[in-house]
Amino acid sequence: MLKRLLLLSGIELIALALLAAIPLAVSNSYALGLLTLLAIYGILLIGLDVTVGYLGQVNLAQAAFLGLGAYAAGLSVSLLGFGMLEALAMSMLVGLILGGLLAFPALRLEGPQFALATLSFSALSFTVLNEWEGLTGGAQGLSLDRPALFGQAFNAPGFYWLCLLFLALVWIAMRNLLSSQWGRAFEALRDSPIATDAMGVGTFRHKVAGFAFGSSLGGLAGGLYAFNFQYLQPQSFTYDLMVILLLGVVLGGRKSLWGAFFGASLIVLLPNLLSNRLLFEIISALGLLLAVITGIRGLQKKSTQPFQAIAPVMAMGMLVVGGFLVENTENWRKAIFALMLFSVVVGLPDGIMGFAARYLIRLFRIDPPKLPAAAALDDVLPPKNASNSVLLELKDLKRYFGGVKAVDGISMTVRTGHVHGLIGPNGSGKSTAVNVISGLYAPTSGEILLKGRALPKGSLFKVARAGVSRTFQNLQLFGELSALDNVMLALKGAYRIPLPLVLLGLGRTEETRAQSAALALLELVGLKEQARTRAKDLTYGSQRFLEIARALARKPELLILDEPAAGLANPDVNDLVKIIKAIKQHGIAIILIEHHMHVVSELCDVVTVIDGGQVIAEGTPEEVKRDPKVIKAYLGVANEEAETNTVPLAV
Ligand code: ADP
Ligand code: MG
């Protein structure tokens, strides 16, 4: 029960107990200092891993947040007379707010530009801390006293335990966060930001919140750092530290709490490692051995390129040889870090923890917890609309790409309860039309109304929220997530518990309910047995069906299927027809883009035919099949295509 309550597995509890017991057995104050730093850096790296690991962005600002948090704590004690807990809360708040403010503009940028934005922020905060002498004491530094907590002054072991307690709390909070909708969203937005938005989960807002959260952990670590050293200097929070922090996260292993912990141990031990030549040689030799083993294994399994195997071996070899040649390894620290970072990035992309996890998983086979029973489908799908009323109206919709008039004035009406076919030769503008409706592209001109109200333009996220859901012609699944998680991510209205309560672990019941709802949808498309399979490991046909289940999780009023049968084998096409019929029976309107004419005939109530971005015919499948304009449009395309059964519009 205690275990469940804390959400810590056995190994984590044992590790925590061991760490907590050390000061009782060892009274070496130097060792205790290292352990305290380990706890502080553990918190710092867990925070950094949110951006570097989970959001997949190179964040160069965490050292700055450590500094800002440290000064915030120091100043609130010395100027405002805050106690320990208030000061630490202040550090977190400063991290949270400044992190949010930085994230807003920075996360609109991608890759290297984002890294540069965080780098500028670091330079800016260093300058402020250094130059605002009236407040921070500038380069002279700031001395502060460690305040008492509940009237008790801290001795060294006491403060260590406090830091360890915070590490444990942060660990639990992260665990809770990652096993909630937030954790899924972090995975999803790296796999496909487009689909994340299209499933009504705002990519941008999740990135900003994640970054702000990680920065607030940086701030908290800073507060503890300040009370640990009781003396602060801006120079402590510069590029050097930033490189070491990145090394810690990457070497320890991204997307892993244990990885952050190992990374922190490494950072704490590095100075000792560099000042003791024997230790340095031993560690370098071990690194070389590791590089050789992983290199050979990778080559055997053909999972690595020769370069990926050889480069780390050479880099680690340079460390071993260089260790004998140079006079003082400490003077070479930057070069040493660079070589280590290079070796890990090239040779062990998942870090030491990722490497170890592969073996540990085999040792401790842990079965995932049992899934609940599937919910009733009627509770998961949206309530039925009255049939045959106007649902979606397009009025003279246009979308140009430069000179290409992809959609050139389409007007059409989709009614509730209908399967509305959208057909036309390749390149006639079908995908563009639904991309404009669903908000992937903004229209060049024209109107889109859902139930008489204007649909938001040019925002997948807002259109998804308004009740339109879609699949993609080119699959946009979250490959790393299980089939179940793919559907759970999209579930509308399933997650109501606010973030602070999720961190406390109060989101469990909600998760179980979401699981059973998602299972009902997987059952509908025949994938219930594969609920735990990663999306990228499913067969192509199953992936197509999974996208439909995921789109349904939005409880849409209108479902848009862009060529769901593309690339499917015949038995799968038959299953698809059954699935679409079942969806129709639940009263959900569908826009179906489809090439197989027998599928169109079997499913569609109305068909709109477009060519060259314009509507050329509309009516029942039988009517449009006989329409001379339609026949001409299809015969206009290359004959071979007509034979490949993609356009079997038999004349
Ligand atoms: P369909 O789905 O009917 O096969 P599309 O809507 O994909 O056709 O394409 C219609 C036309 O618009 C094509 O000529 C295509 O090259 C062009 N097009 C589609 N998307 C883009 C884009 N993002 N940029 C430029 N041209 C595009
Ligand atoms: Mg298309």
Coordinates of N, CA, C and O and ligand atoms in Angstrom, one line a residue, residues 425-432 434-435 473-474 562-563 593 595, ligand 2:
P425 N -9.6 12.9 -59.7 CA -8.3 12.4 -60.0 C -7.2 12.9 -59.1 O -7.4 13.8 -58.3
N426 N -6.1 12.2 -59.2 CA -4.9 12.6 -58.3 C -4.6 14.1 -58.6 O -4.6 14.5 -59.8
G427 N -4.3 14.8 -57.6 CA -3.9 16.2 -57.7 C -5.1 17.2 -58.0 O -4.9 18.3 -58.3
S428 N -6.4 16.7 -57.8 CA -7.5 17.5 -58.1 C -7.8 18.5 -56.9 O -8.7 19.3 -57.0
G429 N -7.2 18.3 -55.8 CA -7.4 19.2 -54.7 C -8.2 18.6 -53.5 O -8.6 19.4 -52.6
K430 N -8.4 17.3 -53.4 CA -9.1 16.7 -52.4 C -8.5 16.9 -51.0 O -9.1 17.4 -50.0
S431 N -7.2 16.5 -51.0 CA -6.5 16.6 -49.7 C -6.4 18.1 -49.3 O -6.5 18.4 -48.1
T432 N -6.1 19.0 -50.2 CA -6.0 20.4 -49.9 C -7.3 20.9 -49.3 O -7.3 21.6 -48.3
V434 N -9.6 19.2 -47.6 CA -9.8 18.8 -46.2 C -8.7 19.3 -45.3 O -8.9 19.5 -44.1
N435 N -7.5 19.6 -45.9 CA -6.5 20.3 -45.0 C -6.9 21.7 -44.6 O -6.6 22.1 -43.6
Q473 N -3.7 11.3 -45.1 CA -3.4 10.5 -46.2 C -2.1 9.8 -46.0 O -2.0 8.6 -46.2
N474 N -1.1 10.5 -45.5 CA 0.2 9.9 -45.1 C 0.1 9.8 -43.6 O 0.0 10.8 -42.8
D562 N -9.0 10.8 -45.1 CA -8.4 11.0 -46.3 C -7.7 9.8 -46.9 O -6.7 9.3 -46.4
E563 N -8.4 9.2 -47.8 CA -7.9 7.9 -48.5 C -7.5 6.8 -47.4 O -6.4 6.4 -47.4
I593 N -12.6 10.6 -48.6 CA -11.9 10.7 -49.8 C -11.5 9.2 -50.2 O -10.9 8.5 -49.4
H595 N -10.6 6.3 -53.6 CA -10.4 6.0 -55.0 C -11.2 4.8 -55.5 O -11.6 4.7 -56.6
Ligands
MG2 MG -4.8 13.5 -51.5

